[in-house]
């Protein structure tokens, strides 16, 4: 049995609290906003109170609260404990928190998927001195925990790079399907998206990298026309307009060979 503290009892925090309690761990939680208390969790009046005597603390608040929570919790943690920050704070903030005075080992933990879909089995990446303790606690729950090289901030660096793809791709898909629906072609555009997401991923990446710079000027004009079409359909076109602007910039940039001369 491990004495666990969960700071932040929203969707993700509640999921971890319930799973840890069900696995036989002692769970204490704190959240000044969420009113529901997860099954098997003892509720504390303050974050510092929740952390007293904890062996491991999982912080699942919004990123804006990361600094204040750390300053409340880290001073009361005993030697040999672990403080794991799961917030989507920047790598710089994670580095800063990892340098605060404490007897606990700090871990920067990135959630690499939607907890709403996968629950506590959502893959994680951890970095920093407390990473092994996070993996030891959560792996028995069926969580894949990858430990990244480097100190605090390394895991979040990976996550934010992934967000460029995942959040951007999700936004493009939403925009494309919305436009397809408005044009009466939703089934067709869904099939086009499905085909693009299947197959040899590395080959697709290479094709995008090579083709985008080569055909940037023509594609920028095409995306400008596409944005006008979406406007005619009454569909927001932020991603299409951004693509047109990016392609225009790429077309104006020196060719890689010329830049090396």
mmCIF file with all atom_site columns, N, CA and C in Angstrom, residues 76-100:
data_model
loop_
_atom_site.group_PDB
_atom_site.id
_atom_site.type_symbol
_atom_site.label_atom_id
_atom_site.label_alt_id
_atom_site.label_comp_id
_atom_site.label_asym_id
_atom_site.label_entity_id
_atom_site.label_seq_id
_atom_site.pdbx_PDB_ins_code
_atom_site.Cartn_x
_atom_site.Cartn_y
_atom_site.Cartn_z
_atom_site.occupancy
_atom_site.B_iso_or_equiv
_atom_site.pdbx_formal_charge
_atom_site.auth_seq_id
_atom_site.auth_comp_id
_atom_site.auth_asym_id
_atom_site.auth_atom_id
_atom_site.pdbx_PDB_model_num
ATOM 1  N N  . UNK A 1 76  ? 6.110  20.418 2.596   1.00 0.00 ? 76  UNK A N  1
ATOM 2  C CA . UNK A 1 76  ? 5.628  19.508 3.647   1.00 0.00 ? 76  UNK A CA 1
ATOM 3  C C  . UNK A 1 76  ? 5.918  18.042 3.324   1.00 0.00 ? 76  UNK A C  1
ATOM 4  N N  . UNK A 1 77  ? 6.476  17.764 2.152   1.00 0.00 ? 77  UNK A N  1
ATOM 5  C CA . UNK A 1 77  ? 6.706  16.372 1.773   1.00 0.00 ? 77  UNK A CA 1
ATOM 6  C C  . UNK A 1 77  ? 7.951  15.816 2.458   1.00 0.00 ? 77  UNK A C  1
ATOM 7  N N  . UNK A 1 78  ? 7.868  14.561 2.898   1.00 0.00 ? 78  UNK A N  1
ATOM 8  C CA . UNK A 1 78  ? 9.002  13.961 3.602   1.00 0.00 ? 78  UNK A CA 1
ATOM 9  C C  . UNK A 1 78  ? 10.086 13.483 2.646   1.00 0.00 ? 78  UNK A C  1
ATOM 10 N N  . UNK A 1 79  ? 11.250 13.218 3.194   1.00 0.00 ? 79  UNK A N  1
ATOM 11 C CA . UNK A 1 79  ? 12.345 12.662 2.399   1.00 0.00 ? 79  UNK A CA 1
ATOM 12 C C  . UNK A 1 79  ? 11.927 11.313 1.840   1.00 0.00 ? 79  UNK A C  1
ATOM 13 N N  . UNK A 1 80  ? 12.323 11.064 0.598   1.00 0.00 ? 80  UNK A N  1
ATOM 14 C CA . UNK A 1 80  ? 11.987 9.795  -0.048  1.00 0.00 ? 80  UNK A CA 1
ATOM 15 C C  . UNK A 1 80  ? 10.663 9.796  -0.770  1.00 0.00 ? 80  UNK A C  1
ATOM 16 N N  . UNK A 1 81  ? 9.911  10.889 -0.688  1.00 0.00 ? 81  UNK A N  1
ATOM 17 C CA . UNK A 1 81  ? 8.620  10.969 -1.379  1.00 0.00 ? 81  UNK A CA 1
ATOM 18 C C  . UNK A 1 81  ? 8.817  11.466 -2.813  1.00 0.00 ? 81  UNK A C  1
ATOM 19 N N  . UNK A 1 82  ? 7.738  11.426 -3.567  1.00 0.00 ? 82  UNK A N  1
ATOM 20 C CA . UNK A 1 82  ? 7.783  11.848 -4.975  1.00 0.00 ? 82  UNK A CA 1
ATOM 21 C C  . UNK A 1 82  ? 6.664  12.838 -5.255  1.00 0.00 ? 82  UNK A C  1
ATOM 22 N N  . UNK A 1 83  ? 6.972  13.882 -5.990  1.00 0.00 ? 83  UNK A N  1
ATOM 23 C CA . UNK A 1 83  ? 6.002  14.890 -6.415  1.00 0.00 ? 83  UNK A CA 1
ATOM 24 C C  . UNK A 1 83  ? 5.933  14.846 -7.935  1.00 0.00 ? 83  UNK A C  1
ATOM 25 N N  . UNK A 1 84  ? 4.799  14.434 -8.470  1.00 0.00 ? 84  UNK A N  1
ATOM 26 C CA . UNK A 1 84  ? 4.648  14.249 -9.920  1.00 0.00 ? 84  UNK A CA 1
ATOM 27 C C  . UNK A 1 84  ? 3.652  15.263 -10.473 1.00 0.00 ? 84  UNK A C  1
ATOM 28 N N  . UNK A 1 85  ? 4.142  16.155 -11.305 1.00 0.00 ? 85  UNK A N  1
ATOM 29 C CA . UNK A 1 85  ? 3.314  17.199 -11.900 1.00 0.00 ? 85  UNK A CA 1
ATOM 30 C C  . UNK A 1 85  ? 2.808  16.741 -13.261 1.00 0.00 ? 85  UNK A C  1
ATOM 31 N N  . UNK A 1 86  ? 1.489  16.510 -13.357 1.00 0.00 ? 86  UNK A N  1
ATOM 32 C CA . UNK A 1 86  ? 0.850  16.071 -14.596 1.00 0.00 ? 86  UNK A CA 1
ATOM 33 C C  . UNK A 1 86  ? 0.250  17.246 -15.366 1.00 0.00 ? 86  UNK A C  1
ATOM 34 N N  . UNK A 1 87  ? 0.444  18.468 -14.916 1.00 0.00 ? 87  UNK A N  1
ATOM 35 C CA . UNK A 1 87  ? -0.175 19.606 -15.584 1.00 0.00 ? 87  UNK A CA 1
ATOM 36 C C  . UNK A 1 87  ? 0.492  19.855 -16.937 1.00 0.00 ? 87  UNK A C  1
ATOM 37 N N  . UNK A 1 88  ? -0.220 20.525 -17.811 1.00 0.00 ? 88  UNK A N  1
ATOM 38 C CA . UNK A 1 88  ? 0.345  20.827 -19.134 1.00 0.00 ? 88  UNK A CA 1
ATOM 39 C C  . UNK A 1 88  ? 1.112  22.135 -19.097 1.00 0.00 ? 88  UNK A C  1
ATOM 40 N N  . UNK A 1 89  ? 2.014  22.251 -18.127 1.00 0.00 ? 89  UNK A N  1
ATOM 41 C CA . UNK A 1 89  ? 2.851  23.439 -18.016 1.00 0.00 ? 89  UNK A CA 1
ATOM 42 C C  . UNK A 1 89  ? 3.979  23.375 -19.040 1.00 0.00 ? 89  UNK A C  1
ATOM 43 N N  . UNK A 1 90  ? 4.581  24.516 -19.321 1.00 0.00 ? 90  UNK A N  1
ATOM 44 C CA . UNK A 1 90  ? 5.654  24.551 -20.299 1.00 0.00 ? 90  UNK A CA 1
ATOM 45 C C  . UNK A 1 90  ? 6.891  23.854 -19.747 1.00 0.00 ? 90  UNK A C  1
ATOM 46 N N  . UNK A 1 91  ? 7.799  23.418 -20.629 1.00 0.00 ? 91  UNK A N  1
ATOM 47 C CA . UNK A 1 91  ? 9.047  22.824 -20.156 1.00 0.00 ? 91  UNK A CA 1
ATOM 48 C C  . UNK A 1 91  ? 9.819  23.741 -19.210 1.00 0.00 ? 91  UNK A C  1
ATOM 49 N N  . UNK A 1 92  ? 9.772  25.045 -19.460 1.00 0.00 ? 92  UNK A N  1
ATOM 50 C CA . UNK A 1 92  ? 10.491 25.995 -18.600 1.00 0.00 ? 92  UNK A CA 1
ATOM 51 C C  . UNK A 1 92  ? 9.908  25.994 -17.197 1.00 0.00 ? 92  UNK A C  1
ATOM 52 N N  . UNK A 1 93  ? 8.578  25.951 -17.097 1.00 0.00 ? 93  UNK A N  1
ATOM 53 C CA . UNK A 1 93  ? 7.938  25.908 -15.780 1.00 0.00 ? 93  UNK A CA 1
ATOM 54 C C  . UNK A 1 93  ? 8.294  24.613 -15.064 1.00 0.00 ? 93  UNK A C  1
ATOM 55 N N  . UNK A 1 94  ? 8.294  23.492 -15.789 1.00 0.00 ? 94  UNK A N  1
ATOM 56 C CA . UNK A 1 94  ? 8.663  22.215 -15.182 1.00 0.00 ? 94  UNK A CA 1
ATOM 57 C C  . UNK A 1 94  ? 10.101 22.250 -14.653 1.00 0.00 ? 94  UNK A C  1
ATOM 58 N N  . UNK A 1 95  ? 10.996 22.864 -15.395 1.00 0.00 ? 95  UNK A N  1
ATOM 59 C CA . UNK A 1 95  ? 12.381 23.007 -14.936 1.00 0.00 ? 95  UNK A CA 1
ATOM 60 C C  . UNK A 1 95  ? 12.448 23.859 -13.675 1.00 0.00 ? 95  UNK A C  1
ATOM 61 N N  . UNK A 1 96  ? 11.660 24.919 -13.661 1.00 0.00 ? 96  UNK A N  1
ATOM 62 C CA . UNK A 1 96  ? 11.614 25.809 -12.497 1.00 0.00 ? 96  UNK A CA 1
ATOM 63 C C  . UNK A 1 96  ? 11.098 25.065 -11.264 1.00 0.00 ? 96  UNK A C  1
ATOM 64 N N  . UNK A 1 97  ? 10.019 24.308 -11.423 1.00 0.00 ? 97  UNK A N  1
ATOM 65 C CA . UNK A 1 97  ? 9.441  23.583 -10.292 1.00 0.00 ? 97  UNK A CA 1
ATOM 66 C C  . UNK A 1 97  ? 10.396 22.500 -9.799  1.00 0.00 ? 97  UNK A C  1
ATOM 67 N N  . UNK A 1 98  ? 11.119 21.899 -10.738 1.00 0.00 ? 98  UNK A N  1
ATOM 68 C CA . UNK A 1 98  ? 12.062 20.857 -10.357 1.00 0.00 ? 98  UNK A CA 1
ATOM 69 C C  . UNK A 1 98  ? 13.244 21.366 -9.555  1.00 0.00 ? 98  UNK A C  1
ATOM 70 N N  . UNK A 1 99  ? 13.436 22.688 -9.530  1.00 0.00 ? 99  UNK A N  1
ATOM 71 C CA . UNK A 1 99  ? 14.550 23.279 -8.791  1.00 0.00 ? 99  UNK A CA 1
ATOM 72 C C  . UNK A 1 99  ? 14.131 23.868 -7.447  1.00 0.00 ? 99  UNK A C  1
ATOM 73 N N  . UNK A 1 100 ? 12.832 23.802 -7.128  1.00 0.00 ? 100 UNK A N  1
ATOM 74 C CA . UNK A 1 100 ? 12.368 24.341 -5.853  1.00 0.00 ? 100 UNK A CA 1
ATOM 75 C C  . UNK A 1 100 ? 12.896 23.481 -4.700  1.00 0.00 ? 100 UNK A C  1
#
